[in-house]
XYZ file of C-alpha atoms in Angstrom:
672
model
C 44.891 -83.578 20.161
C 47.199 -86.163 18.576
C 48.578 -86.163 15.079
C 46.160 -87.309 12.348
C 46.511 -90.929 11.310
C 47.444 -89.990 7.756
C 50.532 -88.111 8.981
C 52.362 -91.424 9.443
C 51.358 -92.897 6.065
C 54.304 -92.544 3.677
C 53.682 -95.472 1.300
C 50.475 -94.853 -0.588
C 49.039 -96.266 -3.801
C 46.223 -95.248 -6.129
C 45.163 -97.739 -8.799
C 43.875 -95.718 -11.756
C 40.544 -97.192 -12.915
C 39.010 -94.852 -15.495
C 37.205 -97.736 -17.171
C 34.286 -97.635 -19.615
C 31.622 -100.322 -19.477
C 31.991 -103.762 -21.095
C 32.856 -104.978 -23.633
C 35.825 -102.555 -23.615
C 36.674 -103.126 -19.936
C 34.953 -106.117 -18.370
C 36.625 -106.284 -14.924
C 35.068 -109.754 -14.720
C 38.123 -111.325 -13.038
C 38.693 -108.565 -10.475
C 39.619 -110.176 -7.144
C 39.729 -107.991 -4.043
C 41.912 -110.514 -2.208
C 44.487 -110.349 -5.023
C 44.566 -106.573 -4.668
C 45.087 -106.549 -0.908
C 47.648 -109.354 -0.908
C 49.594 -107.535 -3.627
C 49.407 -104.273 -1.701
C 50.600 -105.969 1.499
C 53.537 -107.533 -0.330
C 54.467 -104.074 -1.650
C 54.525 -102.565 1.881
C 51.689 -100.179 0.963
C 50.151 -98.539 4.041
C 47.425 -96.397 2.448
C 45.238 -96.745 -0.630
C 42.857 -94.523 -2.539
C 39.971 -96.572 -3.921
C 37.804 -95.484 -6.819
C 34.257 -94.549 -5.887
C 33.692 -92.784 -9.230
C 36.027 -92.386 -12.207
C 36.211 -90.050 -15.204
C 33.712 -92.030 -17.278
C 31.145 -91.489 -14.506
C 31.195 -95.177 -13.571
C 30.758 -95.920 -9.868
C 32.331 -98.806 -7.963
C 29.859 -98.884 -5.088
C 26.134 -99.560 -4.764
C 24.942 -96.124 -5.783
C 21.302 -95.115 -5.835
C 22.166 -91.841 -7.582
C 24.510 -92.657 -10.471
C 25.684 -95.446 -12.748
C 27.533 -98.479 -11.365
C 30.152 -100.224 -13.507
C 28.603 -103.652 -14.259
C 31.906 -105.544 -14.146
C 33.013 -105.999 -10.503
C 31.022 -108.450 -8.397
C 29.366 -106.861 -5.387
C 30.232 -103.527 -3.823
C 33.916 -102.995 -4.634
C 34.346 -99.925 -2.442
C 32.819 -101.649 0.591
C 34.969 -104.740 0.108
C 38.222 -102.789 -0.245
C 37.439 -100.569 2.746
C 36.719 -103.575 4.955
C 39.676 -105.723 3.960
C 42.020 -102.739 3.754
C 41.259 -101.737 7.337
C 41.723 -105.314 8.508
C 45.244 -105.086 7.074
C 46.005 -101.741 8.769
C 45.717 -99.718 5.569
C 44.240 -96.251 5.436
C 41.486 -96.223 2.790
C 40.228 -93.080 1.047
C 37.542 -92.738 -1.613
C 38.479 -91.321 -5.030
C 35.804 -89.137 -6.637
C 36.138 -87.579 -10.102
C 34.228 -84.315 -9.875
C 35.124 -82.402 -13.037
C 34.881 -85.259 -15.596
C 31.790 -87.468 -15.976
C 31.050 -88.747 -19.468
C 28.073 -90.888 -18.414
C 26.299 -87.941 -16.757
C 27.043 -85.710 -19.770
C 25.525 -88.229 -22.184
C 22.446 -88.674 -19.998
C 22.095 -84.935 -19.364
C 23.818 -82.941 -22.135
C 22.911 -79.613 -20.526
C 25.084 -80.507 -17.512
C 28.288 -80.463 -19.549
C 30.579 -77.490 -20.065
C 30.159 -75.718 -23.396
C 32.651 -73.938 -25.596
C 31.783 -70.491 -26.925
C 30.419 -72.062 -30.131
C 28.076 -74.296 -28.113
C 29.986 -77.549 -28.605
C 30.806 -79.735 -25.569
C 34.088 -78.979 -23.825
C 35.921 -82.308 -24.055
C 39.054 -82.898 -21.972
C 42.224 -83.739 -23.884
C 42.242 -82.680 -27.533
C 44.070 -85.538 -29.244
C 42.420 -87.878 -28.663
C 39.312 -86.412 -27.080
C 38.432 -88.194 -23.865
C 36.094 -87.175 -21.058
C 33.440 -84.474 -20.771
C 34.167 -81.443 -18.590
C 31.165 -80.943 -16.336
C 29.680 -77.622 -15.238
C 28.878 -77.261 -11.545
C 26.527 -74.333 -12.201
C 24.078 -76.925 -13.549
C 22.066 -79.619 -11.692
C 25.213 -81.758 -11.987
C 26.339 -80.003 -8.801
C 23.436 -81.523 -6.807
C 24.065 -84.900 -8.454
C 27.738 -84.895 -7.411
C 27.029 -83.677 -3.869
C 24.395 -86.392 -3.474
C 26.943 -89.044 -4.476
C 29.580 -87.669 -2.099
C 27.044 -87.684 0.754
C 26.013 -91.213 -0.261
C 29.625 -92.394 0.118
C 30.252 -90.472 3.352
C 27.084 -91.849 4.933
C 27.467 -95.443 3.822
C 31.176 -96.264 3.875
C 33.823 -96.233 6.597
C 36.361 -94.346 4.464
C 39.191 -92.436 6.117
C 39.044 -89.603 3.620
C 37.999 -88.248 0.226
C 40.267 -87.512 -2.728
C 38.456 -85.085 -5.060
C 39.951 -85.029 -8.551
C 39.471 -82.557 -11.427
C 38.099 -79.780 -9.258
C 36.138 -77.419 -11.539
C 36.105 -73.639 -11.801
C 39.744 -73.454 -12.831
C 40.952 -71.667 -15.973
C 43.013 -74.769 -16.839
C 39.764 -76.594 -17.675
C 38.377 -73.759 -19.746
C 35.586 -71.212 -19.425
C 32.026 -72.523 -19.666
C 29.441 -70.878 -21.937
C 26.465 -73.105 -21.095
C 23.008 -71.586 -20.564
C 23.346 -71.824 -16.789
C 26.641 -69.911 -16.804
C 25.263 -67.334 -19.215
C 22.335 -66.671 -16.871
C 24.646 -66.465 -13.846
C 26.989 -64.043 -15.620
C 24.097 -61.847 -16.671
C 22.579 -61.744 -13.176
C 25.959 -61.151 -11.503
C 27.733 -58.830 -13.949
C 25.031 -57.722 -16.389
C 27.132 -59.244 -19.197
C 27.420 -62.387 -21.271
C 30.299 -64.741 -20.416
C 32.167 -63.692 -23.567
C 31.997 -60.037 -22.454
C 33.599 -60.618 -19.046
C 37.106 -59.291 -18.501
C 39.816 -61.733 -17.495
C 39.842 -60.403 -13.932
C 36.054 -60.738 -13.693
C 36.305 -64.370 -14.830
C 39.107 -65.105 -12.376
C 37.234 -63.533 -9.458
C 33.973 -65.280 -10.335
C 35.496 -68.747 -10.639
C 37.525 -68.267 -7.428
C 34.359 -67.430 -5.492
C 32.485 -70.390 -6.988
C 35.397 -72.711 -6.189
C 35.306 -71.764 -2.526
C 31.505 -72.102 -2.279
C 31.579 -75.553 -3.893
C 34.467 -76.625 -1.670
C 32.493 -75.605 1.425
C 29.504 -77.594 0.190
C 31.662 -80.691 -0.319
C 33.257 -80.277 3.102
C 29.818 -79.984 4.674
C 28.515 -83.055 2.815
C 31.413 -85.126 4.142
C 32.015 -83.733 7.636
C 28.342 -83.703 8.547
C 28.232 -87.483 8.126
C 31.873 -88.397 8.771
C 33.532 -85.602 10.788
C 36.815 -87.472 11.228
C 37.335 -88.002 7.473
C 39.825 -85.798 5.645
C 38.985 -84.104 2.350
C 41.634 -83.121 -0.208
C 41.726 -82.095 -3.854
C 44.285 -82.987 -6.486
C 46.561 -79.974 -6.903
C 48.328 -77.163 -5.073
C 47.007 -74.457 -7.415
C 43.522 -73.890 -5.940
C 44.507 -70.973 -3.743
C 41.163 -70.608 -1.937
C 41.044 -74.336 -1.137
C 44.594 -75.276 -0.151
C 44.437 -72.889 2.785
C 41.699 -74.974 4.427
C 42.364 -78.554 3.305
C 43.352 -81.259 5.765
C 46.579 -81.627 3.774
C 47.755 -80.864 0.245
C 48.287 -83.425 -2.525
C 49.807 -82.793 -5.942
C 50.894 -84.817 -8.946
C 54.567 -84.292 -9.734
C 54.309 -84.561 -13.509
C 57.591 -82.705 -14.175
C 60.060 -84.108 -11.650
C 59.673 -84.207 -7.888
C 61.682 -81.233 -6.559
C 59.691 -78.170 -7.641
C 56.192 -79.730 -7.313
C 57.069 -80.890 -3.802
C 58.402 -77.424 -2.932
C 55.219 -75.800 -4.292
C 53.083 -78.268 -2.356
C 55.101 -77.605 0.802
C 54.745 -73.866 0.171
C 51.000 -74.060 0.819
C 51.838 -74.102 4.511
C 50.049 -77.312 5.558
C 51.870 -80.253 7.103
C 51.924 -83.826 5.845
C 51.806 -82.913 2.140
C 51.646 -85.794 -0.293
C 53.088 -86.223 -3.784
C 52.066 -88.490 -6.662
C 55.166 -88.963 -8.858
C 53.857 -88.994 -12.420
C 57.139 -90.325 -13.831
C 56.494 -93.659 -12.111
C 52.998 -94.172 -13.506
C 53.763 -95.691 -16.967
C 53.258 -99.461 -16.887
C 54.195 -100.477 -20.412
C 57.476 -98.555 -20.440
C 58.419 -98.868 -16.780
C 61.218 -96.949 -15.120
C 64.129 -98.924 -13.764
C 64.268 -99.799 -10.074
C 67.094 -97.306 -9.497
C 65.131 -94.460 -11.108
C 62.013 -95.342 -9.107
C 64.066 -95.287 -5.901
C 65.442 -91.876 -6.856
C 61.973 -90.443 -7.538
C 60.529 -91.597 -4.226
C 63.700 -90.603 -2.349
C 63.300 -87.125 -3.836
C 59.811 -86.838 -2.361
C 61.088 -87.871 1.073
C 64.053 -85.509 0.827
C 61.693 -82.546 0.470
C 59.550 -83.716 3.368
C 56.698 -85.243 1.384
C 54.738 -88.482 1.628
C 54.438 -90.674 -1.465
C 51.157 -91.667 -3.118
C 52.123 -93.502 -6.297
C 49.475 -93.913 -8.977
C 49.501 -96.172 -12.021
C 47.270 -97.999 -14.485
C 48.336 -101.453 -13.269
C 44.866 -102.897 -13.817
C 44.262 -105.053 -16.875
C 40.870 -104.833 -18.663
C 39.715 -108.035 -16.951
C 40.504 -106.581 -13.520
C 43.663 -108.558 -12.739
C 46.826 -106.694 -11.807
C 50.064 -106.129 -13.686
C 52.281 -107.503 -10.938
C 55.655 -106.391 -12.277
C 55.017 -102.715 -11.459
C 53.911 -103.471 -7.924
C 56.950 -105.697 -7.407
C 59.162 -102.687 -8.211
C 57.081 -100.477 -5.934
C 57.465 -103.014 -3.139
C 61.261 -102.892 -3.419
C 61.116 -99.091 -3.197
C 58.661 -98.988 -0.305
C 60.697 -101.488 1.725
C 63.372 -98.781 1.888
C 60.871 -95.985 2.554
C 59.700 -97.911 5.610
C 63.211 -97.594 7.044
C 63.700 -93.947 6.008
C 60.449 -92.315 7.068
C 61.520 -91.686 10.670
C 63.958 -89.102 9.277
C 61.128 -87.265 7.510
C 58.368 -87.266 10.132
C 57.729 -83.798 11.595
C 60.862 -82.365 9.953
C 60.801 -78.632 9.206
C 62.852 -77.222 6.304
C 65.911 -75.124 7.078
C 65.241 -71.576 5.829
C 67.840 -69.818 3.694
C 66.783 -68.935 0.122
C 63.158 -68.338 -0.914
C 61.955 -68.318 -4.522
C 58.665 -66.425 -4.785
C 55.948 -68.125 -6.815
C 53.681 -65.274 -7.874
C 50.139 -66.584 -8.361
C 49.178 -63.102 -9.561
C 51.748 -63.409 -12.354
C 50.555 -66.931 -13.159
C 46.997 -65.687 -13.630
C 48.241 -62.791 -15.742
C 50.096 -65.163 -18.089
C 47.255 -67.696 -18.106
C 45.425 -65.406 -20.514
C 47.961 -66.309 -23.202
C 50.790 -68.748 -22.489
C 50.720 -70.614 -19.201
C 53.890 -72.724 -19.249
C 56.388 -70.717 -21.285
C 55.889 -67.344 -19.686
C 55.496 -68.345 -16.063
C 56.875 -71.711 -15.075
C 60.249 -71.469 -16.779
C 61.567 -68.561 -14.652
C 60.370 -70.182 -11.415
C 61.852 -73.559 -12.342
C 65.070 -71.899 -13.494
C 65.392 -70.041 -10.196
C 64.819 -73.140 -8.059
C 67.232 -75.197 -10.155
C 69.867 -72.463 -9.876
C 69.766 -72.550 -6.073
C 69.771 -76.349 -6.042
C 72.908 -76.382 -8.198
C 74.682 -74.456 -5.454
C 73.351 -77.000 -2.930
C 71.889 -74.248 -0.720
C 68.641 -74.762 1.229
C 65.764 -73.532 -0.952
C 62.056 -72.988 -0.445
C 59.263 -71.809 -2.678
C 56.864 -69.277 -1.188
C 53.569 -68.105 -2.690
C 52.926 -64.393 -2.997
C 49.635 -64.822 -1.127
C 51.561 -66.230 1.855
C 54.114 -63.428 2.023
C 54.278 -61.729 5.400
C 56.978 -59.805 7.267
C 57.416 -62.781 9.611
C 57.757 -65.279 6.751
C 60.229 -63.115 4.848
C 62.402 -62.432 7.901
C 63.225 -66.144 8.163
C 65.169 -66.050 4.870
C 68.667 -64.767 4.106
C 67.810 -64.194 0.447
C 64.591 -63.780 -1.553
C 64.385 -64.371 -5.319
C 61.704 -62.734 -7.506
C 61.944 -64.521 -10.881
C 60.048 -62.382 -13.421
C 57.313 -61.679 -10.857
C 55.554 -59.144 -13.062
C 52.495 -58.780 -10.832
C 53.052 -57.690 -7.251
C 50.388 -55.847 -5.304
C 51.100 -52.766 -3.207
C 51.038 -54.621 0.116
C 53.546 -57.290 -1.008
C 55.689 -54.657 -2.682
C 55.963 -52.811 0.610
C 56.761 -56.058 2.457
C 59.644 -56.762 0.071
C 60.874 -53.164 0.374
C 60.857 -53.353 4.173
C 62.538 -56.792 4.111
C 65.480 -55.357 2.159
C 65.559 -52.183 4.213
C 65.952 -54.296 7.357
C 68.943 -56.173 5.895
C 67.473 -58.805 3.582
C 69.053 -59.777 0.247
C 67.002 -59.596 -2.978
C 67.570 -61.041 -6.456
C 64.979 -59.819 -8.989
C 64.736 -60.120 -12.763
C 63.079 -58.699 -15.865
C 59.620 -57.132 -15.372
C 59.261 -57.834 -11.659
C 56.739 -55.403 -10.044
C 55.888 -53.604 -13.333
C 52.222 -54.480 -12.760
C 50.020 -54.475 -9.709
C 48.359 -57.536 -8.213
C 45.631 -57.758 -10.853
C 47.785 -57.010 -13.887
C 47.349 -53.265 -14.258
C 50.470 -51.541 -15.573
C 52.533 -49.241 -13.403
C 54.492 -46.319 -14.878
C 57.586 -47.525 -13.044
C 58.670 -50.619 -11.141
C 56.872 -50.911 -7.839
C 60.333 -51.652 -6.436
C 62.210 -49.027 -8.488
C 63.886 -47.483 -5.431
C 64.943 -50.917 -4.201
C 66.357 -51.915 -7.607
C 68.092 -48.559 -8.031
C 66.722 -48.106 -11.569
C 63.757 -46.496 -13.314
C 61.828 -48.267 -16.058
C 61.917 -46.583 -19.466
C 60.511 -48.921 -22.133
C 60.283 -52.493 -23.446
C 62.456 -52.776 -26.544
C 61.238 -55.400 -29.009
C 63.105 -54.005 -32.031
C 65.302 -57.046 -32.474
C 62.994 -59.870 -31.343
C 63.069 -61.225 -34.904
C 66.705 -62.125 -34.188
C 67.778 -65.175 -32.195
C 69.387 -62.652 -29.832
C 67.457 -59.438 -29.216
C 70.412 -57.916 -27.398
C 73.917 -58.722 -26.145
C 75.439 -58.387 -22.696
C 78.859 -56.886 -22.120
C 80.249 -57.031 -18.588
C 82.654 -55.054 -16.436
C 84.996 -56.898 -14.126
C 83.245 -57.678 -10.860
C 82.775 -60.622 -8.514
C 79.319 -61.162 -9.990
C 80.675 -61.364 -13.564
C 83.530 -63.786 -12.809
C 84.214 -65.835 -15.926
C 82.082 -63.529 -18.094
C 83.876 -60.171 -18.231
C 85.423 -59.470 -21.615
C 82.820 -61.645 -23.366
C 79.831 -60.556 -25.454
C 76.855 -62.750 -24.587
C 73.617 -63.212 -26.517
C 70.222 -62.619 -24.883
C 67.066 -63.879 -26.655
C 63.834 -61.941 -26.840
C 62.868 -58.384 -25.939
C 64.652 -56.461 -23.220
C 63.961 -53.576 -20.877
C 65.593 -50.192 -21.102
C 66.151 -48.792 -17.616
C 68.023 -45.820 -16.156
C 70.253 -46.066 -13.089
C 69.207 -43.902 -10.115
C 71.453 -45.357 -7.413
C 73.923 -48.183 -7.045
C 76.296 -49.631 -9.622
C 75.815 -51.210 -13.047
C 78.251 -53.989 -14.029
C 76.669 -55.080 -17.329
C 75.085 -53.214 -20.265
C 73.201 -53.836 -23.491
C 74.878 -53.951 -26.868
C 72.397 -53.915 -29.745
C 72.590 -56.248 -32.767
C 74.074 -54.758 -35.908
C 70.735 -55.197 -37.700
C 67.315 -56.763 -37.434
C 67.252 -60.085 -39.277
C 64.703 -59.410 -42.022
C 64.630 -59.944 -45.787
C 67.727 -58.448 -47.473
C 69.158 -57.453 -44.071
C 71.017 -60.319 -42.432
C 74.588 -61.315 -41.667
C 76.009 -64.777 -42.362
C 74.171 -67.947 -41.329
C 73.917 -67.290 -37.597
C 72.442 -64.472 -35.522
C 73.345 -60.914 -36.529
C 76.402 -60.051 -34.405
C 76.720 -57.250 -31.832
C 76.775 -53.719 -33.136
C 76.205 -50.557 -31.122
C 77.088 -50.492 -27.392
C 74.600 -48.689 -25.146
C 74.641 -47.445 -21.579
C 71.364 -49.176 -20.686
C 72.077 -51.462 -17.700
C 71.543 -55.228 -17.747
C 73.088 -56.087 -14.364
C 72.533 -53.579 -11.588
C 73.665 -53.786 -7.949
C 72.160 -51.620 -5.253
C 72.386 -51.201 -1.504
C 69.012 -50.316 -0.011
C 68.824 -49.612 3.706
C 70.770 -52.414 5.366
C 70.102 -54.802 2.472
C 71.676 -55.685 -0.862
C 70.018 -56.138 -4.265
C 70.844 -57.672 -7.637
C 68.471 -56.666 -10.430
C 68.865 -58.044 -13.980
C 66.774 -56.559 -16.795
C 66.725 -59.808 -18.801
C 64.765 -63.024 -18.034
C 67.928 -64.904 -17.041
C 66.100 -67.622 -15.100
C 64.175 -68.492 -18.254
C 67.500 -68.662 -20.084
C 68.750 -71.069 -17.411
C 65.726 -73.317 -17.901
C 66.266 -73.209 -21.671
C 69.753 -74.637 -21.142
C 71.885 -71.607 -22.017
C 75.374 -71.757 -20.486
C 76.431 -68.251 -19.476
C 73.222 -67.369 -17.564
C 73.835 -70.305 -15.197
C 77.282 -68.899 -14.412
C 75.944 -65.375 -13.893
C 73.113 -66.528 -11.644
C 75.450 -68.698 -9.556
C 77.819 -65.754 -9.140
C 74.952 -63.495 -8.092
C 73.603 -65.981 -5.534
C 77.067 -66.438 -4.012
C 77.658 -62.670 -3.919
C 74.355 -62.073 -2.171
C 74.695 -65.018 0.232
C 78.424 -65.801 0.519
C 78.233 -67.712 3.800
C 75.027 -69.800 3.897
C 74.247 -71.340 7.261
C 74.466 -74.829 5.777
C 75.202 -76.210 2.337
C 76.825 -79.058 0.472
C 79.636 -78.892 -2.034
C 79.688 -81.422 -4.840
C 79.177 -82.016 -8.544
C 76.147 -80.894 -10.562
C 74.666 -84.360 -10.036
C 74.447 -83.805 -6.280
C 71.144 -82.548 -4.887
C 70.805 -81.802 -1.189
C 67.960 -80.822 1.111
C 68.126 -79.696 4.732
C 65.587 -80.014 7.539
C 65.402 -80.087 11.328
C 63.539 -82.373 13.693
C 62.742 -81.443 17.296
C 62.296 -84.888 18.839
C 65.123 -85.699 18.878
C 66.706 -82.319 18.096
C 68.802 -82.910 15.010
C 69.526 -81.703 11.513
C 68.649 -84.077 8.694
C 70.494 -83.778 5.397
C 69.286 -85.754 2.377
C 71.777 -86.129 -0.471
C 70.591 -87.442 -3.840
C 72.602 -88.650 -6.822
C 70.748 -87.178 -9.797
C 72.989 -88.975 -12.303
C 70.716 -91.969 -11.623
C 67.964 -90.154 -13.548
C 70.248 -90.237 -16.599
C 72.177 -93.498 -16.258
C 69.895 -95.642 -14.093
C 71.609 -98.703 -12.631
C 74.853 -97.767 -14.392
C 75.214 -94.455 -12.532
C 78.392 -94.013 -10.532
C 78.383 -92.860 -6.886
C 79.077 -89.157 -6.333
C 81.008 -87.501 -3.535
C 80.027 -84.433 -1.515
C 81.114 -82.327 1.459
C 78.747 -80.982 4.110
C 79.565 -77.484 5.451
C 77.979 -76.109 8.644
C 78.547 -72.481 9.590
C 79.861 -72.117 13.118
C 77.530 -70.388 15.549
C 74.390 -71.411 13.665
C 74.303 -75.046 14.729
C 76.871 -76.431 17.161
C 77.332 -79.896 15.705
C 78.768 -82.351 18.212
C 78.219 -85.444 16.099
C 77.406 -86.245 12.484
C 76.182 -89.671 11.403
C 75.259 -91.421 8.208
C 71.966 -93.177 8.983
C 71.066 -94.446 5.501
C 72.044 -96.644 3.711
C 74.851 -97.320 6.210
C 75.021 -96.459 9.893
C 78.325 -94.881 10.920
C 79.875 -91.875 12.612
C 81.463 -89.282 10.318
C 84.483 -87.158 11.120
C 83.974 -83.415 11.717
C 86.804 -81.120 10.607
C 87.288 -77.485 11.598
C 87.711 -75.154 8.589
C 87.625 -71.509 9.640
C 84.029 -70.263 9.693
C 82.719 -73.737 8.877
C 82.680 -77.281 10.161
C 83.191 -79.743 7.294
C 82.159 -83.368 6.940
C 83.074 -85.619 4.038
C 79.964 -87.507 2.950
C 80.621 -91.096 1.806
C 79.978 -91.677 -1.934
C 76.256 -91.440 -2.648
C 74.735 -94.237 -4.721
C 71.118 -93.055 -4.931
C 70.158 -91.518 -1.591
C 72.144 -90.896 1.571
C 70.718 -89.520 4.818
C 72.969 -87.682 7.272
C 71.969 -86.477 10.740
C 73.749 -84.019 13.018
C 73.100 -83.543 16.720
C 74.178 -80.595 18.844
């Protein structure tokens, strides 16, 4: 069986068309030929065409729903036909979770808040209605999807706003109330968080299977994907994974890649604004970042004017970017990432924090951990807790658990055995203090691995800017920090050493900052030293561990200075001789992959100063270092933007190659 056609499509475009009926959006001058000619000029090789948008308006001849009255004829049919004639892959976009037209026509189909009011997406301003798929809306949507699959030669389906996710809220409609009562014997408001999570996960999978059946029964060769890497039950059985990179391209691409499916695709949200467009250099950097992490690009934007004509300036920029992608994609196709450092993304911890504060409590530590590894220019991967296995872990030199509070017994034992067999572990804060569903443990699940026992959370001084202070002994891991007293925001953990060595301890503030008890204008200064460890090093079996009782990766993401130094020291101490890495300034970002046909390493080097300075950014230098014995490099070449051989120098345990100054994106290959 050959590779799917979509695997070679790296230059995609989705024209956002969430358009209400006239007179607001007339679409009376929409010209399909203008669209295709513009797409061809922009080197676009795949398009996603709206079949139904968030307002519930359809762009095909539906017998089930409401067709937007603006476009002449059947827009979907026209774009599929002419797109295929121009060798473009054409998928149908279907908005499942939002449908304002259906909600107005059938109010009982819409999600309800606990007070009975409609659940409207986006608070300020309110926009589209969240729909409930426990209502007859489910049959309505499935009928439309089958209508499209049976009547149109689409290559695939892009399902947006997939319901049954806590991000879109809990529904309290009559249908959900009856389902909750029959399933749990309780009202929706009486369900525990874990009951809600389990219920919605099961419903998600059932609905996904129904959508797959509706499509594959009529069009078995068509792919079906959803927007997002966070639907755990779905991403394991999609044809490929797509995600919007709304906060940069590195971490979202890593998290999309972590799902374990090939040919993942990224929609870079930073490129989507039309009326405040990014510069050409910044657009090139964003798309180059997607390629560097092995992804395919599917840019989306609102480049359609209310009359249906296109805002050409954006697509002109995209064309300049995609002309380069066309030349680069051979160095991305079928490339597998080089394994070295894994940052664990704990979905169990995400769900635990989703009860209260989704972004602050969960994403910051994960982002901080990934960024810390990238600053060292080591190979880095994200790995989901649900994908952890002994085989997967054994591929990595070092595993990072950034505030992974929830870790079930099976994964805890996998991590323990990984370290026992010689793996390196870097864990922080409350990692493993709860089981996989958020129940508290009396001690860390990995207490023996960390070499400490948990005593208590200390929130005494959380009213202060710094809830505690770190004082360090002299050690390789505290280079540049010993002799200093360093502030740590928030609560901290008191732990007791059971094995190993502590090289940093808590010093408490002189007072809590409350009325009539404060010192000067700034934070209350350090007061009483304690013997409670902050930084603890432990040898466990054949492996080595760094455990830090403070959320240092969150501090890194918040921009604090000393935590970045400490984390870098710890990563170097745990993994002093990575198999491959790049040395360069903080603006350098490097990724590492390997292709089998031909057999070669591919190194992408990005100049992140472009994100700050745009066209005025200066080129940055870097040095590639390959550990001897891991890959016997016989030749190293720059293949983009120039083509030239590079000199290999012998430096002890490493082979070194000076990389020519990087403007935006340089691609290096090495053959053995």
